[in-house]
Amino acid sequence: MIAKDVLWDIIKTGKLIAVGARLKASNQPERGNYDLLMKGITAFESFLIEGHFRIDDSILAGAKASYLAANILSENKSHLDKYAGQSIEDLDITNTDWNALNKLKRTPDAYFYWYKTLALLNLAK
């Protein structure tokens, strides 16, 4: 497997964590992967010495990892933007392959990182 494949796997897995709950039909292949991810995320919390790592935490972590992966894929040489409470109101993902991520607008930090990820890859619009 080449490095680009690994980076795309990070992005696809992050997306699956973010939108996987919407996969209602158990016969969809992605549903099985989502269920395995959720089992792993739930089990991971028992290894923490303190604190929690819940689904919302994993969605944000997946968004940040995807942003970093997109930065590497795009060979972007500028700094990574950090969410600091800025408005996401005008940031819309219209690409039909990725617009399911718009539901994350209720989680502005995760949405910010996903928008930045897709913008780097020219996939937001």
PDB file of C-alpha atoms in Angstrom:
ATOM      1  CA  MET A   1       0.000   0.000   0.000  1.00  0.00           C
ATOM      2  CA  ILE A   2       1.352   3.395  -0.901  1.00  0.00           C
ATOM      3  CA  ALA A   3       1.323   6.424   1.387  1.00  0.00           C
ATOM      4  CA  LYS A   4      -1.516   8.133  -0.513  1.00  0.00           C
ATOM      5  CA  ASP A   5      -3.732   5.106   0.063  1.00  0.00           C
ATOM      6  CA  VAL A   6      -3.084   5.284   3.804  1.00  0.00           C
ATOM      7  CA  LEU A   7      -3.916   8.990   3.856  1.00  0.00           C
ATOM      8  CA  TRP A   8      -7.148   8.394   1.953  1.00  0.00           C
ATOM      9  CA  ASP A   9      -8.006   5.551   4.357  1.00  0.00           C
ATOM     10  CA  ILE A  10      -7.681   8.043   7.223  1.00  0.00           C
ATOM     11  CA  ILE A  11     -10.052  10.443   5.478  1.00  0.00           C
ATOM     12  CA  LYS A  12     -12.584   7.730   4.577  1.00  0.00           C
ATOM     13  CA  THR A  13     -12.530   6.335   8.112  1.00  0.00           C
ATOM     14  CA  GLY A  14     -13.018   9.809   9.571  1.00  0.00           C
ATOM     15  CA  LYS A  15     -16.005  10.308   7.285  1.00  0.00           C
ATOM     16  CA  LEU A  16     -17.449   6.941   8.266  1.00  0.00           C
ATOM     17  CA  ILE A  17     -17.186   7.823  11.958  1.00  0.00           C
ATOM     18  CA  ALA A  18     -18.873  11.167  11.301  1.00  0.00           C
ATOM     19  CA  VAL A  19     -21.786   9.954   9.172  1.00  0.00           C
ATOM     20  CA  GLY A  20     -21.906   6.214   9.807  1.00  0.00           C
ATOM     21  CA  ALA A  21     -24.846   6.340  12.179  1.00  0.00           C
ATOM     22  CA  ARG A  22     -26.957   7.265   9.161  1.00  0.00           C
ATOM     23  CA  LEU A  23     -26.263   3.875   7.597  1.00  0.00           C
ATOM     24  CA  LYS A  24     -29.526   2.264   8.650  1.00  0.00           C
ATOM     25  CA  ALA A  25     -29.490  -0.737   6.350  1.00  0.00           C
ATOM     26  CA  SER A  26     -27.369  -3.453   7.881  1.00  0.00           C
ATOM     27  CA  ASN A  27     -26.737  -4.895   4.414  1.00  0.00           C
ATOM     28  CA  GLN A  28     -24.597  -1.906   3.422  1.00  0.00           C
ATOM     29  CA  PRO A  29     -20.909  -2.922   3.573  1.00  0.00           C
ATOM     30  CA  GLU A  30     -19.993   0.339   5.296  1.00  0.00           C
ATOM     31  CA  ARG A  31     -22.424  -0.474   8.123  1.00  0.00           C
ATOM     32  CA  GLY A  32     -20.299  -3.436   9.218  1.00  0.00           C
ATOM     33  CA  ASN A  33     -17.182  -1.257   9.255  1.00  0.00           C
ATOM     34  CA  TYR A  34     -19.037   1.423  11.213  1.00  0.00           C
ATOM     35  CA  ASP A  35     -20.196  -1.118  13.789  1.00  0.00           C
ATOM     36  CA  LEU A  36     -16.609  -2.354  14.239  1.00  0.00           C
ATOM     37  CA  LEU A  37     -15.351   1.217  14.663  1.00  0.00           C
ATOM     38  CA  MET A  38     -17.997   1.956  17.288  1.00  0.00           C
ATOM     39  CA  LYS A  39     -17.106  -1.237  19.157  1.00  0.00           C
ATOM     40  CA  GLY A  40     -13.435  -0.185  19.143  1.00  0.00           C
ATOM     41  CA  ILE A  41     -14.204   3.369  20.261  1.00  0.00           C
ATOM     42  CA  THR A  42     -16.323   2.056  23.111  1.00  0.00           C
ATOM     43  CA  ALA A  43     -13.612  -0.406  24.154  1.00  0.00           C
ATOM     44  CA  PHE A  44     -10.897   2.264  23.919  1.00  0.00           C
ATOM     45  CA  GLU A  45     -12.400   4.227  26.802  1.00  0.00           C
ATOM     46  CA  SER A  46     -11.644   1.416  29.241  1.00  0.00           C
ATOM     47  CA  PHE A  47      -7.916   1.886  28.533  1.00  0.00           C
ATOM     48  CA  LEU A  48      -7.904   5.558  29.539  1.00  0.00           C
ATOM     49  CA  ILE A  49      -6.460   6.396  32.917  1.00  0.00           C
ATOM     50  CA  GLU A  50      -8.727   9.410  33.236  1.00  0.00           C
ATOM     51  CA  GLY A  51     -11.291  11.223  31.158  1.00  0.00           C
ATOM     52  CA  HIS A  52     -13.593   9.984  28.474  1.00  0.00           C
ATOM     53  CA  PHE A  53     -13.438   9.269  24.752  1.00  0.00           C
ATOM     54  CA  ARG A  54     -16.934   9.145  23.372  1.00  0.00           C
ATOM     55  CA  ILE A  55     -18.388   9.262  19.867  1.00  0.00           C
ATOM     56  CA  ASP A  56     -18.281  13.087  19.755  1.00  0.00           C
ATOM     57  CA  ASP A  57     -14.605  12.943  20.689  1.00  0.00           C
ATOM     58  CA  SER A  58     -13.953  10.400  17.944  1.00  0.00           C
ATOM     59  CA  ILE A  59     -15.783  12.530  15.370  1.00  0.00           C
ATOM     60  CA  LEU A  60     -13.574  15.513  16.220  1.00  0.00           C
ATOM     61  CA  ALA A  61     -10.408  13.368  16.260  1.00  0.00           C
ATOM     62  CA  GLY A  62     -11.350  11.911  12.866  1.00  0.00           C
ATOM     63  CA  ALA A  63     -11.928  15.404  11.457  1.00  0.00           C
ATOM     64  CA  LYS A  64      -8.542  16.611  12.708  1.00  0.00           C
ATOM     65  CA  ALA A  65      -6.737  13.505  11.416  1.00  0.00           C
ATOM     66  CA  SER A  66      -8.452  13.937   8.051  1.00  0.00           C
ATOM     67  CA  TYR A  67      -7.387  17.587   7.898  1.00  0.00           C
ATOM     68  CA  LEU A  68      -3.788  16.585   8.555  1.00  0.00           C
ATOM     69  CA  ALA A  69      -3.990  13.788   5.962  1.00  0.00           C
ATOM     70  CA  ALA A  70      -5.452  16.209   3.390  1.00  0.00           C
ATOM     71  CA  ASN A  71      -2.684  18.680   4.135  1.00  0.00           C
ATOM     72  CA  ILE A  72      -0.093  16.004   3.392  1.00  0.00           C
ATOM     73  CA  LEU A  73      -1.933  14.812   0.273  1.00  0.00           C
ATOM     74  CA  SER A  74      -2.221  18.326  -1.122  1.00  0.00           C
ATOM     75  CA  GLU A  75       1.415  19.044  -0.335  1.00  0.00           C
ATOM     76  CA  ASN A  76       0.238  22.243   1.298  1.00  0.00           C
ATOM     77  CA  LYS A  77       3.172  24.169   2.688  1.00  0.00           C
ATOM     78  CA  SER A  78       1.179  26.675   4.738  1.00  0.00           C
ATOM     79  CA  HIS A  79       0.209  26.316   8.380  1.00  0.00           C
ATOM     80  CA  LEU A  80      -2.870  24.409   9.464  1.00  0.00           C
ATOM     81  CA  ASP A  81      -5.772  26.574  10.582  1.00  0.00           C
ATOM     82  CA  LYS A  82      -7.080  25.945  14.062  1.00  0.00           C
ATOM     83  CA  TYR A  83     -10.693  26.274  15.108  1.00  0.00           C
ATOM     84  CA  ALA A  84     -10.995  29.109  17.590  1.00  0.00           C
ATOM     85  CA  GLY A  85     -14.724  29.704  17.655  1.00  0.00           C
ATOM     86  CA  GLN A  86     -14.939  31.368  14.255  1.00  0.00           C
ATOM     87  CA  SER A  87     -18.267  31.281  12.414  1.00  0.00           C
ATOM     88  CA  ILE A  88     -18.929  28.325  10.152  1.00  0.00           C
ATOM     89  CA  GLU A  89     -22.220  29.735   8.889  1.00  0.00           C
ATOM     90  CA  ASP A  90     -20.891  30.532   5.405  1.00  0.00           C
ATOM     91  CA  LEU A  91     -18.988  27.253   5.000  1.00  0.00           C
ATOM     92  CA  ASP A  92     -21.124  24.867   2.974  1.00  0.00           C
ATOM     93  CA  ILE A  93     -20.191  21.478   1.604  1.00  0.00           C
ATOM     94  CA  THR A  94     -22.154  21.109  -1.625  1.00  0.00           C
ATOM     95  CA  ASN A  95     -20.308  18.145  -3.151  1.00  0.00           C
ATOM     96  CA  THR A  96     -22.913  15.358  -3.090  1.00  0.00           C
ATOM     97  CA  ASP A  97     -20.314  12.741  -2.153  1.00  0.00           C
ATOM     98  CA  TRP A  98     -19.469  14.664   1.009  1.00  0.00           C
ATOM     99  CA  ASN A  99     -22.498  16.820   1.882  1.00  0.00           C
ATOM    100  CA  ALA A 100     -23.664  14.359   4.543  1.00  0.00           C
ATOM    101  CA  LEU A 101     -20.995  16.063   6.664  1.00  0.00           C
ATOM    102  CA  ASN A 102     -23.194  19.184   6.763  1.00  0.00           C
ATOM    103  CA  LYS A 103     -24.997  17.561   9.701  1.00  0.00           C
ATOM    104  CA  LEU A 104     -21.866  18.328  11.730  1.00  0.00           C
ATOM    105  CA  LYS A 105     -22.705  22.034  11.742  1.00  0.00           C
ATOM    106  CA  ARG A 106     -24.146  21.306  15.196  1.00  0.00           C
ATOM    107  CA  THR A 107     -20.561  20.441  16.137  1.00  0.00           C
ATOM    108  CA  PRO A 108     -18.782  23.520  14.768  1.00  0.00           C
ATOM    109  CA  ASP A 109     -15.209  22.453  15.526  1.00  0.00           C
ATOM    110  CA  ALA A 110     -15.553  19.109  13.716  1.00  0.00           C
ATOM    111  CA  TYR A 111     -17.371  20.770  10.818  1.00  0.00           C
ATOM    112  CA  PHE A 112     -14.629  23.415  10.528  1.00  0.00           C
ATOM    113  CA  TYR A 113     -11.941  20.746  10.178  1.00  0.00           C
ATOM    114  CA  TRP A 114     -13.998  18.767   7.669  1.00  0.00           C
ATOM    115  CA  TYR A 115     -14.614  21.853   5.555  1.00  0.00           C
ATOM    116  CA  LYS A 116     -10.904  22.690   5.616  1.00  0.00           C
ATOM    117  CA  THR A 117     -10.099  19.075   4.673  1.00  0.00           C
ATOM    118  CA  LEU A 118     -12.368  19.121   1.658  1.00  0.00           C
ATOM    119  CA  ALA A 119     -11.242  22.603   0.621  1.00  0.00           C
ATOM    120  CA  LEU A 120      -7.633  21.401   0.535  1.00  0.00           C
ATOM    121  CA  LEU A 121      -8.661  18.497  -1.677  1.00  0.00           C
ATOM    122  CA  ASN A 122     -10.945  20.672  -3.848  1.00  0.00           C
ATOM    123  CA  LEU A 123     -13.918  18.517  -2.824  1.00  0.00           C
ATOM    124  CA  ALA A 124     -16.063  20.986  -0.862  1.00  0.00           C
ATOM    125  CA  LYS A 125     -17.980  22.334  -3.866  1.00  0.00           C
TER     126      LYS A 125
END
